[in-house]
Amino acid sequence: MAIPTGFTPEGLPIGVQLVGKPATEATLIALAAQLEAIQPWEHHRPPIVNS
């Protein structure tokens, strides 16, 4: 699973990929939820730049 873990000074997302053993999806989801609780990201949006 890939989750955002922070943002650059320009507002672009930085992510991490979590990988686990087969049938450990519940552990990955729990870890992702803990990371999101520490570093909320749901209201962040990267800037849209028109060319």
mmCIF file of C-alpha atoms in Angstrom:
data_model
loop_
_atom_site.group_PDB
_atom_site.id
_atom_site.type_symbol
_atom_site.label_atom_id
_atom_site.label_comp_id
_atom_site.label_asym_id
_atom_site.label_seq_id
_atom_site.Cartn_x
_atom_site.Cartn_y
_atom_site.Cartn_z
ATOM 1 C CA MET A 1 0.000 0.000 0.000
ATOM 2 C CA ALA A 2 1.249 3.478 -0.767
ATOM 3 C CA ILE A 3 0.461 6.328 1.608
ATOM 4 C CA PRO A 4 1.490 9.979 1.796
ATOM 5 C CA THR A 5 3.884 10.710 4.660
ATOM 6 C CA GLY A 6 4.515 14.401 4.198
ATOM 7 C CA PHE A 7 4.845 17.217 1.718
ATOM 8 C CA THR A 8 7.670 19.106 0.062
ATOM 9 C CA PRO A 9 7.983 22.849 0.675
ATOM 10 C CA GLU A 10 6.203 23.276 -2.678
ATOM 11 C CA GLY A 11 3.229 21.250 -1.412
ATOM 12 C CA LEU A 12 3.838 18.067 -3.406
ATOM 13 C CA PRO A 13 3.208 14.761 -1.623
ATOM 14 C CA ILE A 14 5.988 12.491 -0.403
ATOM 15 C CA GLY A 15 4.957 8.869 -0.007
ATOM 16 C CA VAL A 16 6.046 5.540 1.322
ATOM 17 C CA GLN A 17 5.137 2.074 0.169
ATOM 18 C CA LEU A 18 4.286 -0.503 2.829
ATOM 19 C CA VAL A 19 4.834 -4.153 1.938
ATOM 20 C CA GLY A 20 4.002 -7.159 4.073
ATOM 21 C CA LYS A 21 3.851 -10.895 4.005
ATOM 22 C CA PRO A 22 0.881 -12.574 2.323
ATOM 23 C CA ALA A 23 -2.372 -12.295 4.298
ATOM 24 C CA THR A 24 -1.115 -9.423 6.501
ATOM 25 C CA GLU A 25 -3.333 -6.746 4.999
ATOM 26 C CA ALA A 26 -4.925 -5.988 8.384
ATOM 27 C CA THR A 27 -1.506 -5.155 9.825
ATOM 28 C CA LEU A 28 -0.698 -2.840 6.899
ATOM 29 C CA ILE A 29 -4.038 -1.060 7.224
ATOM 30 C CA ALA A 30 -3.535 -0.612 10.970
ATOM 31 C CA LEU A 31 -0.041 0.797 10.404
ATOM 32 C CA ALA A 32 -1.314 3.183 7.725
ATOM 33 C CA ALA A 33 -4.059 4.381 10.086
ATOM 34 C CA GLN A 34 -1.487 5.058 12.817
ATOM 35 C CA LEU A 35 0.722 6.997 10.419
ATOM 36 C CA GLU A 36 -2.235 9.068 9.230
ATOM 37 C CA ALA A 37 -3.204 9.848 12.839
ATOM 38 C CA ILE A 38 0.319 11.172 13.468
ATOM 39 C CA GLN A 39 0.568 13.085 10.169
ATOM 40 C CA PRO A 40 -2.921 13.963 8.846
ATOM 41 C CA TRP A 41 -2.944 14.606 5.117
ATOM 42 C CA GLU A 42 -6.567 14.458 3.986
ATOM 43 C CA HIS A 43 -6.935 18.250 3.564
ATOM 44 C CA HIS A 44 -3.665 18.805 1.678
ATOM 45 C CA ARG A 45 -3.803 19.208 -2.087
ATOM 46 C CA PRO A 46 -0.829 19.755 -4.384
ATOM 47 C CA PRO A 47 -0.857 23.023 -6.294
ATOM 48 C CA ILE A 48 -2.178 22.971 -9.848
ATOM 49 C CA VAL A 49 0.139 24.766 -12.221
ATOM 50 C CA ASN A 50 -1.120 25.931 -15.589
ATOM 51 C CA SER A 51 1.457 25.776 -18.388
#
